[in-house]
Amino acid sequence: MVYCIKHKLCFDGWESLQLGDNHWSDTFIRRVSALDGLPPTDYAVAIKQLVNLLVDKDGRGRPSASIWVYVQAGKGTWFARELKKSLEGVSQPFAVTMKNIPPRLVDFSHYPNTSTTPSPRPPQKTDLIPEEITEAELFCLRVLARLERGFTAEIASLTNMSRPTARQALHGLTNRGLIYHLTQNEKYPVWQIRRKGLSLALRSWRVPPGTSFQARSERNRHSDGRHRRVARLWPAWLRKALPHAEIWAGWSEVTLGGYLRPDALAWGRLQSRETLFVLEVERGNRSSARLELKAQRKLNRALTYAREFSLGLVFAILGPNWVLDAEIGAFRDLPDDVALVLGDWKAFGELPAPSWGYARRS
């Protein structure tokens, strides 16, 4: 069941929390997973839109509302911490937790509105996601809502599925009329999301009907075919190249902190250290000197961001061999919280073993 205001504004739960003697909140719950297909910065945009409509003071909203965001993000903390940071500035009190227990008063961004008696329970209705949609199908649909179109291998990479599992889910979505084959190539089909499928994906993110959510899209939608494909395959590339590492989630073409825009990002653990795996795909359409400067600048930005969250950083550059030759000499005396790896962008699943404080080339 979901809790709805104004019929179409839906949340995953609701509680009137006792936050002191005779102080009861009006708290709406939004459950978020790192596997929902959205990076945390984009998820924050969707939640902000939901909150703005929830507290609309036109007599139909709940101006007394506070928000509890419960993040299911596996073993790491970065996803929840970035989401919380990205929600700063929300007018209503909010709490972000990684445990499915009610937040305490100190967990909220500021003091929630309360009343002397428990708040009235909002209306309930059946979830908007049909029960027959499988979890695998929903994962694939959300990824396609971000990509708009993609190959099976790309979708499998970004959903952390095997290709056969993703292919089965994609055929299921096709049979339900939510996506379709953009090409007739049965061996390498391109899957395109339909309007009906996009609408369902948006409802699964609790984006209200009639609300624009352009933040869901990949940032660089005009990259060429190889560049785009390498970026989308990054999570799968890492899982094959670094079987000893844990890769929890990954996204192509994201923006973080307002200044970091990697071609792809993965999040996981390497050698007991929570780590961001940042990818830059370099085609080599610049001089060697400009390639060095660009790579150094992007590494510095990624390192600044990772240090903000006390994370390890694996910074990867994939491109033609001549580009790797031009860039490897630009990195010396690296700090011990970063590992630099450079690899051939045609050699899927091949990377040198990362070593903290060193640059390695395949």
mmCIF file with all atom_site columns, C-alpha atoms in Angstrom, residues 263 278-299 315-334 340-345 358-362:
data_model
loop_
_atom_site.group_PDB
_atom_site.id
_atom_site.type_symbol
_atom_site.label_atom_id
_atom_site.label_alt_id
_atom_site.label_comp_id
_atom_site.label_asym_id
_atom_site.label_entity_id
_atom_site.label_seq_id
_atom_site.pdbx_PDB_ins_code
_atom_site.Cartn_x
_atom_site.Cartn_y
_atom_site.Cartn_z
_atom_site.occupancy
_atom_site.B_iso_or_equiv
_atom_site.pdbx_formal_charge
_atom_site.auth_seq_id
_atom_site.auth_comp_id
_atom_site.auth_asym_id
_atom_site.auth_atom_id
_atom_site.pdbx_PDB_model_num
ATOM 1  C CA . ASP A 1 263 ? 31.593 9.601  -18.039 1.00 0.00 ? 263 ASP A CA 1
ATOM 2  C CA . VAL A 1 278 ? 35.435 7.116  -11.714 1.00 0.00 ? 278 VAL A CA 1
ATOM 3  C CA . LEU A 1 279 ? 35.756 6.621  -15.472 1.00 0.00 ? 279 LEU A CA 1
ATOM 4  C CA . GLU A 1 280 ? 36.848 9.049  -18.158 1.00 0.00 ? 280 GLU A CA 1
ATOM 5  C CA . VAL A 1 281 ? 36.589 7.870  -21.757 1.00 0.00 ? 281 VAL A CA 1
ATOM 6  C CA . GLU A 1 282 ? 39.085 9.740  -23.907 1.00 0.00 ? 282 GLU A CA 1
ATOM 7  C CA . ARG A 1 283 ? 38.781 9.631  -27.690 1.00 0.00 ? 283 ARG A CA 1
ATOM 8  C CA . GLY A 1 284 ? 41.963 11.619 -28.290 1.00 0.00 ? 284 GLY A CA 1
ATOM 9  C CA . ASN A 1 285 ? 40.715 14.613 -30.266 1.00 0.00 ? 285 ASN A CA 1
ATOM 10 C CA . ARG A 1 286 ? 43.215 16.954 -28.557 1.00 0.00 ? 286 ARG A CA 1
ATOM 11 C CA . SER A 1 287 ? 46.961 17.467 -28.535 1.00 0.00 ? 287 SER A CA 1
ATOM 12 C CA . SER A 1 288 ? 49.056 15.473 -26.054 1.00 0.00 ? 288 SER A CA 1
ATOM 13 C CA . ALA A 1 289 ? 49.627 18.562 -23.901 1.00 0.00 ? 289 ALA A CA 1
ATOM 14 C CA . ARG A 1 290 ? 45.906 19.323 -23.704 1.00 0.00 ? 290 ARG A CA 1
ATOM 15 C CA . LEU A 1 291 ? 45.116 15.676 -22.957 1.00 0.00 ? 291 LEU A CA 1
ATOM 16 C CA . GLU A 1 292 ? 47.495 15.797 -19.972 1.00 0.00 ? 292 GLU A CA 1
ATOM 17 C CA . LEU A 1 293 ? 45.974 18.998 -18.616 1.00 0.00 ? 293 LEU A CA 1
ATOM 18 C CA . LYS A 1 294 ? 42.436 17.690 -19.030 1.00 0.00 ? 294 LYS A CA 1
ATOM 19 C CA . ALA A 1 295 ? 43.245 14.414 -17.277 1.00 0.00 ? 295 ALA A CA 1
ATOM 20 C CA . GLN A 1 296 ? 44.981 16.166 -14.373 1.00 0.00 ? 296 GLN A CA 1
ATOM 21 C CA . ARG A 1 297 ? 42.073 18.553 -13.926 1.00 0.00 ? 297 ARG A CA 1
ATOM 22 C CA . LYS A 1 298 ? 39.502 15.765 -13.885 1.00 0.00 ? 298 LYS A CA 1
ATOM 23 C CA . LEU A 1 299 ? 41.570 13.691 -11.467 1.00 0.00 ? 299 LEU A CA 1
ATOM 24 C CA . PHE A 1 315 ? 40.380 6.908  -11.384 1.00 0.00 ? 315 PHE A CA 1
ATOM 25 C CA . ALA A 1 316 ? 40.314 5.173  -14.764 1.00 0.00 ? 316 ALA A CA 1
ATOM 26 C CA . ILE A 1 317 ? 41.030 6.409  -18.264 1.00 0.00 ? 317 ILE A CA 1
ATOM 27 C CA . LEU A 1 318 ? 39.984 4.231  -21.199 1.00 0.00 ? 318 LEU A CA 1
ATOM 28 C CA . GLY A 1 319 ? 40.895 5.139  -24.750 1.00 0.00 ? 319 GLY A CA 1
ATOM 29 C CA . PRO A 1 320 ? 43.105 4.328  -27.745 1.00 0.00 ? 320 PRO A CA 1
ATOM 30 C CA . ASN A 1 321 ? 46.650 3.253  -26.954 1.00 0.00 ? 321 ASN A CA 1
ATOM 31 C CA . TRP A 1 322 ? 48.236 6.464  -28.239 1.00 0.00 ? 322 TRP A CA 1
ATOM 32 C CA . VAL A 1 323 ? 46.097 8.441  -25.780 1.00 0.00 ? 323 VAL A CA 1
ATOM 33 C CA . LEU A 1 324 ? 47.285 6.249  -22.914 1.00 0.00 ? 324 LEU A CA 1
ATOM 34 C CA . ASP A 1 325 ? 50.886 6.847  -24.019 1.00 0.00 ? 325 ASP A CA 1
ATOM 35 C CA . ALA A 1 326 ? 50.267 10.599 -23.943 1.00 0.00 ? 326 ALA A CA 1
ATOM 36 C CA . GLU A 1 327 ? 48.635 10.633 -20.503 1.00 0.00 ? 327 GLU A CA 1
ATOM 37 C CA . ILE A 1 328 ? 50.544 8.109  -18.392 1.00 0.00 ? 328 ILE A CA 1
ATOM 38 C CA . GLY A 1 329 ? 53.482 10.484 -17.891 1.00 0.00 ? 329 GLY A CA 1
ATOM 39 C CA . ALA A 1 330 ? 51.240 13.205 -16.430 1.00 0.00 ? 330 ALA A CA 1
ATOM 40 C CA . PHE A 1 331 ? 50.691 11.341 -13.178 1.00 0.00 ? 331 PHE A CA 1
ATOM 41 C CA . ARG A 1 332 ? 53.502 11.145 -10.663 1.00 0.00 ? 332 ARG A CA 1
ATOM 42 C CA . ASP A 1 333 ? 53.648 11.199 -6.875  1.00 0.00 ? 333 ASP A CA 1
ATOM 43 C CA . LEU A 1 334 ? 50.018 10.239 -6.430  1.00 0.00 ? 334 LEU A CA 1
ATOM 44 C CA . LEU A 1 340 ? 45.064 5.463  -11.362 1.00 0.00 ? 340 LEU A CA 1
ATOM 45 C CA . VAL A 1 341 ? 44.468 2.845  -14.075 1.00 0.00 ? 341 VAL A CA 1
ATOM 46 C CA . LEU A 1 342 ? 44.652 3.287  -17.838 1.00 0.00 ? 342 LEU A CA 1
ATOM 47 C CA . GLY A 1 343 ? 43.328 0.735  -20.310 1.00 0.00 ? 343 GLY A CA 1
ATOM 48 C CA . ASP A 1 344 ? 42.484 0.064  -23.950 1.00 0.00 ? 344 ASP A CA 1
ATOM 49 C CA . TRP A 1 345 ? 38.854 0.981  -24.598 1.00 0.00 ? 345 TRP A CA 1
ATOM 50 C CA . TYR A 1 358 ? 50.385 4.525  -8.233  1.00 0.00 ? 358 TYR A CA 1
ATOM 51 C CA . ALA A 1 359 ? 49.440 4.806  -11.902 1.00 0.00 ? 359 ALA A CA 1
ATOM 52 C CA . ARG A 1 360 ? 49.146 1.516  -13.791 1.00 0.00 ? 360 ARG A CA 1
ATOM 53 C CA . ARG A 1 361 ? 48.647 0.906  -17.491 1.00 0.00 ? 361 ARG A CA 1
ATOM 54 C CA . SER A 1 362 ? 47.498 -2.296 -19.186 1.00 0.00 ? 362 SER A CA 1
#
